[in-house]
Short mmCIF file of C-alpha atoms (C1' of nucleotides) in Angstrom, two decimals:
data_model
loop_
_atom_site.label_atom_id
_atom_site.label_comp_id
_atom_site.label_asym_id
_atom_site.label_seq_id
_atom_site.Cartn_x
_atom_site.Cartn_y
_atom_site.Cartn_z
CA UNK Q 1 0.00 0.00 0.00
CA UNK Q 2 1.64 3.81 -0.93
CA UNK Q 3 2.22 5.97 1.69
CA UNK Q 4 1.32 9.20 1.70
CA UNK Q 5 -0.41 10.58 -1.35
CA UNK Q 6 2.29 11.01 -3.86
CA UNK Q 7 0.14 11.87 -6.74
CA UNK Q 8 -2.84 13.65 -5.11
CA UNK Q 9 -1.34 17.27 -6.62
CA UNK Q 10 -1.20 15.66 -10.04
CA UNK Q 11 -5.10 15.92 -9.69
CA UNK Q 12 -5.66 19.48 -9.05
CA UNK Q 13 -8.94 20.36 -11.46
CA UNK Q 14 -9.67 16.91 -12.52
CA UNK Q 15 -10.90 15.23 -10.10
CA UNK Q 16 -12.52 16.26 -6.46
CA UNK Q 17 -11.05 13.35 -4.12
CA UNK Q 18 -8.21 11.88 -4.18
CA UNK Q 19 -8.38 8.09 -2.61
CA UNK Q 20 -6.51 5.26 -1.69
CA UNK Q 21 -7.43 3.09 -4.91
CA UNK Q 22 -6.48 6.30 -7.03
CA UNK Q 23 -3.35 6.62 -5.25
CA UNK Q 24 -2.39 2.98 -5.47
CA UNK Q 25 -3.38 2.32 -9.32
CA UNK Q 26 -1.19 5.85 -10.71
CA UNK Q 27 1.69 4.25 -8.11
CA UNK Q 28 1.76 1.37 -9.31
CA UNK Q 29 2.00 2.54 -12.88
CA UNK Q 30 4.38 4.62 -12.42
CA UNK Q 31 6.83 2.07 -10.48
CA UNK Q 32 6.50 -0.36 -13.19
CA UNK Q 33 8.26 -0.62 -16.60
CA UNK Q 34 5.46 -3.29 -17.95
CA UNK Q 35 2.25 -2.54 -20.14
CA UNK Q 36 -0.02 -3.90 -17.28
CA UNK Q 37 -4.07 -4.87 -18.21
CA UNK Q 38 -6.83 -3.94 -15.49
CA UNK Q 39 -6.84 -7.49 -14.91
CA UNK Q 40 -3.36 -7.49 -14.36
CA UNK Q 41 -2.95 -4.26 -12.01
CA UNK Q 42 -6.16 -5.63 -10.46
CA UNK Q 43 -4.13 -8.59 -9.12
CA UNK Q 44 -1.00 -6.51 -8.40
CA UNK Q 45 -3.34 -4.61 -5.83
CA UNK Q 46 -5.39 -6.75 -4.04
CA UNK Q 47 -2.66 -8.86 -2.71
CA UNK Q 48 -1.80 -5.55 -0.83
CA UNK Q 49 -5.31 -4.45 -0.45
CA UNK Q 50 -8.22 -7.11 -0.53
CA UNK Q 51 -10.84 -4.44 0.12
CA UNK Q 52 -10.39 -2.97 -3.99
CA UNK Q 53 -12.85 -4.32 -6.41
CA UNK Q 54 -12.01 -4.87 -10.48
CA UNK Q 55 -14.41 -2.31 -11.08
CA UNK Q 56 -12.80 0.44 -9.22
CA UNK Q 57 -9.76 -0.33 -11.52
CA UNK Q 58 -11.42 0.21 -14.95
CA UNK Q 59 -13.14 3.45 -13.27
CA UNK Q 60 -10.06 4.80 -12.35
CA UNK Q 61 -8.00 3.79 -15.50
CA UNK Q 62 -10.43 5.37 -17.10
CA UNK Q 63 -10.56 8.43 -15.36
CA UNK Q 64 -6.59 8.55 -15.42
CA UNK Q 65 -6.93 7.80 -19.12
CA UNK Q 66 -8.98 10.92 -19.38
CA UNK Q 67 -7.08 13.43 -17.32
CA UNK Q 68 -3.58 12.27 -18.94
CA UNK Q 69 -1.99 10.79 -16.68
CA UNK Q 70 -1.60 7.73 -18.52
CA UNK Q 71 -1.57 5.80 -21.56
CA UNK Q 72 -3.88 3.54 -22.75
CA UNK Q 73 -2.57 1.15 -25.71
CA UNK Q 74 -3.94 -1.49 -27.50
CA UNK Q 75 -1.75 -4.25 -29.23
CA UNK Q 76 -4.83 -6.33 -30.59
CA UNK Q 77 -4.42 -9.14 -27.60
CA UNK Q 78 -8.67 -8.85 -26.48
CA UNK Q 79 -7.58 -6.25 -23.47
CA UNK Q 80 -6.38 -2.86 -23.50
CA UNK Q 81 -3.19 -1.81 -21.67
CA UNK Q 82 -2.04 1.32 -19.42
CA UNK Q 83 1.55 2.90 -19.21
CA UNK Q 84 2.32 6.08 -17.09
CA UNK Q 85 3.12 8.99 -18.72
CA UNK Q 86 5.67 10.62 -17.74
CA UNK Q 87 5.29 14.95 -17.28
CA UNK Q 88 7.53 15.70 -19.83
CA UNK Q 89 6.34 16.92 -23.20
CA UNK Q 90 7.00 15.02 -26.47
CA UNK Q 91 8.87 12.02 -24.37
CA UNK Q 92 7.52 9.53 -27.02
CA UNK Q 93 8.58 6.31 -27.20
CA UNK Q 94 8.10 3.70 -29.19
CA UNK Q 95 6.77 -0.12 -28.67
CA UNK Q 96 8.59 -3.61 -29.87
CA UNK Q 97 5.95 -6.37 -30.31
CA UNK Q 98 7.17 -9.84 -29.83
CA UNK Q 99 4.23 -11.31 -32.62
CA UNK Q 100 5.44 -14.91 -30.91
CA UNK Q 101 5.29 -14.71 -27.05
CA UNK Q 102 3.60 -10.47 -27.18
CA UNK Q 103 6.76 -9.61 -25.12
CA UNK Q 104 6.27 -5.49 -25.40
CA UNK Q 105 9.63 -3.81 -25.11
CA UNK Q 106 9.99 0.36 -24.54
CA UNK Q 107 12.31 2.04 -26.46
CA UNK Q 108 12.78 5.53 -27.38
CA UNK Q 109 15.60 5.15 -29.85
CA UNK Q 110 14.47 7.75 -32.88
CA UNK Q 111 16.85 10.30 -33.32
CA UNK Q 112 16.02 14.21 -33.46
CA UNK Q 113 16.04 14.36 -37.60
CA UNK Q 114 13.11 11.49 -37.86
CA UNK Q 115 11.26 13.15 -34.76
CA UNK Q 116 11.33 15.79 -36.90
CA UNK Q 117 10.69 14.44 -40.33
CA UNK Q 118 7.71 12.86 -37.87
CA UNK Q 119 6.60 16.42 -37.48
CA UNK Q 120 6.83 17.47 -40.81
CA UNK Q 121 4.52 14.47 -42.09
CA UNK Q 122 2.04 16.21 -39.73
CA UNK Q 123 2.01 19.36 -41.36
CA UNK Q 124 1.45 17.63 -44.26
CA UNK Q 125 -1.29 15.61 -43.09
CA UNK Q 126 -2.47 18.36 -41.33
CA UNK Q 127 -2.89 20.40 -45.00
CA UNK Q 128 -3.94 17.73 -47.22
CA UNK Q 129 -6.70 16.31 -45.27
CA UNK Q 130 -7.33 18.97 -42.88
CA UNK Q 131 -6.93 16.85 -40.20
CA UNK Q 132 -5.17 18.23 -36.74
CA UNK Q 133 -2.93 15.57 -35.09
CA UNK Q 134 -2.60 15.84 -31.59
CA UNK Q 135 -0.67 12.45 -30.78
CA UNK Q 136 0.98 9.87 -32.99
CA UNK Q 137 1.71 6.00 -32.19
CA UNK Q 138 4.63 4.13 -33.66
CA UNK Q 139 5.18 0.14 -33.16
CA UNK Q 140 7.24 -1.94 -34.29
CA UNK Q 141 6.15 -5.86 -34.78
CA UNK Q 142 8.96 -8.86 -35.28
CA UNK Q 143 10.64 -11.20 -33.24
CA UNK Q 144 12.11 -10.47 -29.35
CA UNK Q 145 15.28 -12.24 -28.65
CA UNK Q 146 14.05 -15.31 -26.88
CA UNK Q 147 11.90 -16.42 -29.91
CA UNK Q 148 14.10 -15.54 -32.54
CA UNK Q 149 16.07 -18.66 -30.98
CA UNK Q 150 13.07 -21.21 -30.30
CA UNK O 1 -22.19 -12.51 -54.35
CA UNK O 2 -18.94 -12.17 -56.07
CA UNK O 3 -18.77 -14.63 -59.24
CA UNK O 4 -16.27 -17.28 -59.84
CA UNK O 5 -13.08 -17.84 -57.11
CA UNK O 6 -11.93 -14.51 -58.26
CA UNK O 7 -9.07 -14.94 -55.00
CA UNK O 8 -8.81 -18.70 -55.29
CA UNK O 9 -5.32 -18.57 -56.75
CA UNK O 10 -3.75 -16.51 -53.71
CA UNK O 11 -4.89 -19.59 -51.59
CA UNK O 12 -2.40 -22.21 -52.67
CA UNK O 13 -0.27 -23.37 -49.99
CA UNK O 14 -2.07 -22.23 -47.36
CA UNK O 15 -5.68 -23.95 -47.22
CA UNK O 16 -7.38 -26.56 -49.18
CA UNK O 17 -10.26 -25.31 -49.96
CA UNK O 18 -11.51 -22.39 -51.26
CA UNK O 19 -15.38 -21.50 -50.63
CA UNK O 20 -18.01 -19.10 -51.26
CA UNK O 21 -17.87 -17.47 -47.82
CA UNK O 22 -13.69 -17.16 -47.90
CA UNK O 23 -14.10 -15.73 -51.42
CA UNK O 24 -16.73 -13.41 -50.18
CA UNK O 25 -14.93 -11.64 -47.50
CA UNK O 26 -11.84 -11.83 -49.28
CA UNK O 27 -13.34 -9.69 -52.21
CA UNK O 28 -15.33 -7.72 -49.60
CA UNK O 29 -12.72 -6.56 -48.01
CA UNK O 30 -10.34 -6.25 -51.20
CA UNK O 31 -12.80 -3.72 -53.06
CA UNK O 32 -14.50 -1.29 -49.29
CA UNK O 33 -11.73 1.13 -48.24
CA UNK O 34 -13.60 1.35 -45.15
CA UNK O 35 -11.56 -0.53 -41.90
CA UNK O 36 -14.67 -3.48 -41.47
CA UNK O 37 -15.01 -4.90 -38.04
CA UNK O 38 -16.35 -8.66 -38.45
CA UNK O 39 -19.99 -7.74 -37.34
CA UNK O 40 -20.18 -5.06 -39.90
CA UNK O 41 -18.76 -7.42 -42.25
CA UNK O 42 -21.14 -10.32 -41.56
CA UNK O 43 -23.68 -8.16 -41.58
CA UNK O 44 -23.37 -6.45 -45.14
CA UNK O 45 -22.46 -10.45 -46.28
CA UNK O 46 -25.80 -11.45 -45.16
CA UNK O 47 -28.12 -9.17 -47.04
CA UNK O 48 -26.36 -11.17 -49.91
CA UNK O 49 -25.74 -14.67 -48.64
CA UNK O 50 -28.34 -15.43 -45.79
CA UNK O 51 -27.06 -18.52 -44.91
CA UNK O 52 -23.80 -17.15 -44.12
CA UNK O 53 -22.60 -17.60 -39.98
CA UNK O 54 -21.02 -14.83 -37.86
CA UNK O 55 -18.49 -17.66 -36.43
CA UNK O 56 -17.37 -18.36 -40.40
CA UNK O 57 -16.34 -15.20 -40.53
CA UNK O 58 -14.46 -14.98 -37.45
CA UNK O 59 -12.63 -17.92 -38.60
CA UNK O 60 -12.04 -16.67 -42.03
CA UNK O 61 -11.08 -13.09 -41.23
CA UNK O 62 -8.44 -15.52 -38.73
CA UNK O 63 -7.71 -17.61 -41.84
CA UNK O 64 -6.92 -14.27 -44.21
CA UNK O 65 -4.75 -12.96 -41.22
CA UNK O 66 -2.51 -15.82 -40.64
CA UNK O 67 -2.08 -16.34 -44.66
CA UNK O 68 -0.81 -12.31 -44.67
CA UNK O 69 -3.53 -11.69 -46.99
CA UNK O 70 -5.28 -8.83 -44.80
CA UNK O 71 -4.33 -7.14 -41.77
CA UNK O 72 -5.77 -6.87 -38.22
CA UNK O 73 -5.93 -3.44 -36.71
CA UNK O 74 -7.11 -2.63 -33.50
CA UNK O 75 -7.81 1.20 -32.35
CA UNK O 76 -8.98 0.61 -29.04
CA UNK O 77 -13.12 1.04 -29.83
CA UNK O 78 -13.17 -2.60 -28.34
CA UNK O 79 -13.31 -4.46 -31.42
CA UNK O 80 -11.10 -5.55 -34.09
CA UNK O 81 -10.94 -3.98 -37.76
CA UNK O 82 -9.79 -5.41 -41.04
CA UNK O 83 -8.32 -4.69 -44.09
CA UNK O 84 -7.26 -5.64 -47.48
CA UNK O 85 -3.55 -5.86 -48.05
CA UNK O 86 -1.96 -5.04 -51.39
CA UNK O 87 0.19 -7.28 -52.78
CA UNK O 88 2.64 -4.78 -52.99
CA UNK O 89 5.88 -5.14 -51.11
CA UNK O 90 6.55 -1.99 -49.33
CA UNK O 91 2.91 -0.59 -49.71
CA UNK O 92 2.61 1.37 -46.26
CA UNK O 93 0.40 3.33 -45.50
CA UNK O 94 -0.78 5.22 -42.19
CA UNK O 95 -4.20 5.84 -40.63
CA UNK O 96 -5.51 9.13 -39.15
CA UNK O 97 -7.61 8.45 -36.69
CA UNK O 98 -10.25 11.17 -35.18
CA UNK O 99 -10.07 10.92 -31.48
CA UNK O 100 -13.72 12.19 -31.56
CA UNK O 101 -16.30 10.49 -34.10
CA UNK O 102 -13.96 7.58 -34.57
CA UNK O 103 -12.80 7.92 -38.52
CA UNK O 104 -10.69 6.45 -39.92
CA UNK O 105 -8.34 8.07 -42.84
CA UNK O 106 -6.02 6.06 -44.89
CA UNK O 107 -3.13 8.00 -46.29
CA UNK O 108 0.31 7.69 -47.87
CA UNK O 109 1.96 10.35 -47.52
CA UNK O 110 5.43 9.38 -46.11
CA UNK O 111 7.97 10.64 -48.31
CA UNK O 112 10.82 8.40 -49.82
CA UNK O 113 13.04 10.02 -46.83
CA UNK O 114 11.13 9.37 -43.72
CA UNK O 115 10.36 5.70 -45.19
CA UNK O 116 14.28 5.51 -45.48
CA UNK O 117 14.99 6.58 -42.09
CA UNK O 118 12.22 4.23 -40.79
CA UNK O 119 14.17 1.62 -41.97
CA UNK O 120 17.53 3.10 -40.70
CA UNK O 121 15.70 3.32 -37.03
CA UNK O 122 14.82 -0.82 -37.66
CA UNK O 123 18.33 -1.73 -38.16
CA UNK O 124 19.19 0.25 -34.83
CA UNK O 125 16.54 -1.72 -33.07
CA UNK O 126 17.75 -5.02 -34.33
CA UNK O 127 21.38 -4.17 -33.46
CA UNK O 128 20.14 -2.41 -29.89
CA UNK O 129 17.62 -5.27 -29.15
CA UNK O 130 18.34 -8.31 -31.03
CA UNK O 131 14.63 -7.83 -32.18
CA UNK O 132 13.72 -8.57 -35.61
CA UNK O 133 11.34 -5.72 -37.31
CA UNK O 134 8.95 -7.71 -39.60
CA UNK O 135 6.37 -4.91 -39.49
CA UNK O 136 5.39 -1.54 -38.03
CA UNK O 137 2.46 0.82 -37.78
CA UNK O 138 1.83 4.02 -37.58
CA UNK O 139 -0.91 5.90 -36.60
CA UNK O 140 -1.48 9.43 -35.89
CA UNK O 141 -4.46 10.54 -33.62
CA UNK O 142 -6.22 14.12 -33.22
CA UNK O 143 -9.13 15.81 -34.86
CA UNK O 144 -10.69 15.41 -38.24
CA UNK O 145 -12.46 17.83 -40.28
CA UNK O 146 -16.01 17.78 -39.10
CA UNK O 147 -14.95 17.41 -35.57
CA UNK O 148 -13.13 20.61 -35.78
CA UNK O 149 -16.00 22.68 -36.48
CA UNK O 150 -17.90 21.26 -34.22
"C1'" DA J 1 -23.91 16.97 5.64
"C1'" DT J 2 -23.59 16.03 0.99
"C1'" DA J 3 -22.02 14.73 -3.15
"C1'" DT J 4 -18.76 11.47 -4.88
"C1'" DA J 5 -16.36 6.93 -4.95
"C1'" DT J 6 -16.63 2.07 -4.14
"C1'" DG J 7 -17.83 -2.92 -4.37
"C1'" DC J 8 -20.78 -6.38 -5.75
"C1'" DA J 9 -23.65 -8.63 -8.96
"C1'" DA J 10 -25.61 -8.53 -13.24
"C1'" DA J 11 -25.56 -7.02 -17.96
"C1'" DG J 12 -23.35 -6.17 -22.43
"C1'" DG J 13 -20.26 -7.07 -26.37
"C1'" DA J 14 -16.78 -9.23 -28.90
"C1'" DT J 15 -14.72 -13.49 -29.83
"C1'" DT J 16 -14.02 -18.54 -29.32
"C1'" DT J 17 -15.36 -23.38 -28.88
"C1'" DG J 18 -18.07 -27.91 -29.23
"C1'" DC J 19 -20.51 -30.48 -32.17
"C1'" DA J 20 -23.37 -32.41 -35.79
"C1'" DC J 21 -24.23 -31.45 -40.55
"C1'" DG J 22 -22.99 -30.21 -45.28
"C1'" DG J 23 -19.79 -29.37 -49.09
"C1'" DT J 24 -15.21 -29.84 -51.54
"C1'" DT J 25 -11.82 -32.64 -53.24
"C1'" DA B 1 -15.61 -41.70 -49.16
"C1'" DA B 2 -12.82 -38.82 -46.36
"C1'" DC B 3 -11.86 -34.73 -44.56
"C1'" DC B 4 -12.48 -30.00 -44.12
"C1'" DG B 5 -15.61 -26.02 -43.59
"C1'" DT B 6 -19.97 -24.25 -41.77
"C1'" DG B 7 -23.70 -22.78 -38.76
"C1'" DC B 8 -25.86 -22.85 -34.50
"C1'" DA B 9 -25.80 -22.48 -29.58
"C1'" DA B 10 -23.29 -22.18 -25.64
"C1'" DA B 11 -19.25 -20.71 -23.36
"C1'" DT B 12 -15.46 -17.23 -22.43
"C1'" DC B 13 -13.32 -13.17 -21.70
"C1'" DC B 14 -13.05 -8.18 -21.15
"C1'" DT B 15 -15.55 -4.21 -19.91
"C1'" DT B 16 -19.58 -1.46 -18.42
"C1'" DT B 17 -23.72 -0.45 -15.65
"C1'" DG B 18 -27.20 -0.35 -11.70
"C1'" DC B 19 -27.59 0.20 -7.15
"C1'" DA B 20 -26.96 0.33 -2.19
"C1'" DT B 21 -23.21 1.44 0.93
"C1'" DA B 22 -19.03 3.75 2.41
"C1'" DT B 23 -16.09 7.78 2.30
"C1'" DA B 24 -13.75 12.33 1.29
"C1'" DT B 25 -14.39 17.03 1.69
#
DNA sequence: ATATATGCAAAGGATTTGCACGGTT
DNA sequence: AACCGTGCAAATCCTTTGCATATAT
């Protein structure tokens, strides 16, 4: 269980209370480096604390979802997936896809010229369909290292 | 109901037999540019073909996947899309997707360049990660037309 | 004190599976 | 004839909703 409320500033505007399932779910996301499903985080939690239920977890995803806090990604496995995201602006990163075992590795490994190039694409979009971009998603699919030898 | 096994030929090697339903949401999905999910799919089959089953095309939209012949997308509405894929080697394209009414835009407009460095930022991967890129996809999300205005 | 958040149980949707029948080879 | 493909119904799995209770402010 978190101590204190870490997070509970983080909420200023969106949200009028700030409670212990809140606190734990956004903790929990942010400690870990997986691409957890409510399922998942549900478990995580209730070994420390029985008392939450599986819906409180979508609730709150959701909400977190919604103010920004996090991430929600879908890799076409039947359940969708949360990530923290982190304060800082354009700290994109990019997704590996293990299309054998679904390993998902992080990387952020695009240099400054294609981030850019990235941005120009959007003006371009942005003029030929009139279409305003706002966020962008970039995987990669293949093999992970494991199954590349099995 | 599409005449003769227009698709048959793409088959060999990877099923036995070719049927009315496969060939049917094969050319279904190989003349809409709209990104079907399998209801909406089944459901524009059966004004056609009555007697045709939701679970047939389930499996055959599995079938079509696994043979490379179409591709599964999935944009987080909670349900699986599909569509055709060119035969063309190298025939990428990107979707636009409005975070508000849920359209989907299909464009091509990476330039030579970017598609260049794309491939530059795979062999860092492979090096980096010892992952294999077979694939990617991009996507870019934000606010179309219609949902500007409004 | 009061409006909001929670947990449980039930409902809703998408997708998969079991099985007997029908069609292709 | 033999085997594969199909349709139906039931089962699964993820997610959402209704409602009474508990809790934060």
């Amino acid at each position: 269980m978190p101590g204190p409320y870490k997070w509970r500033h983080r909420f200023q505007g969106y949200v009028c209370r700030w409670t212990l399932p809140r606190e734990a779910i956004l903790d929990l996301l942010s400690r870990t480096s997986k691409h957890m499903s409510a399922k998942e985080i549900y478990a995580t939690l209730y070994s420390m604390y029985p008392g939450i239920g599986l819906t409180t977890v979508y609730r709150t995803l959701d909400l977190l979802v919604r103010s920004g806090m996090i991430n929600r990604l879908s890799f076409g496995d039947g359940q969708n997936r949360y990530e923290f995201r982190s304060g800082k602006k354009e700290e994109h990163h990019q997704h590996l896809i293990c299309t054998k075992c679904g390993r998902i590795i992080d990387c952020s490994d695009l240099f400054t010229e294609q981030l850019e190039l990235l941005k120009k694409a959007e003006d371009v979009l942005t003029k030929k369909y009139n279409f305003t971009v706002l966020d962008h998603n970039i995987e990669f699919y293949g093999l992970c290292e494991k199954c590349k030898k099995s």
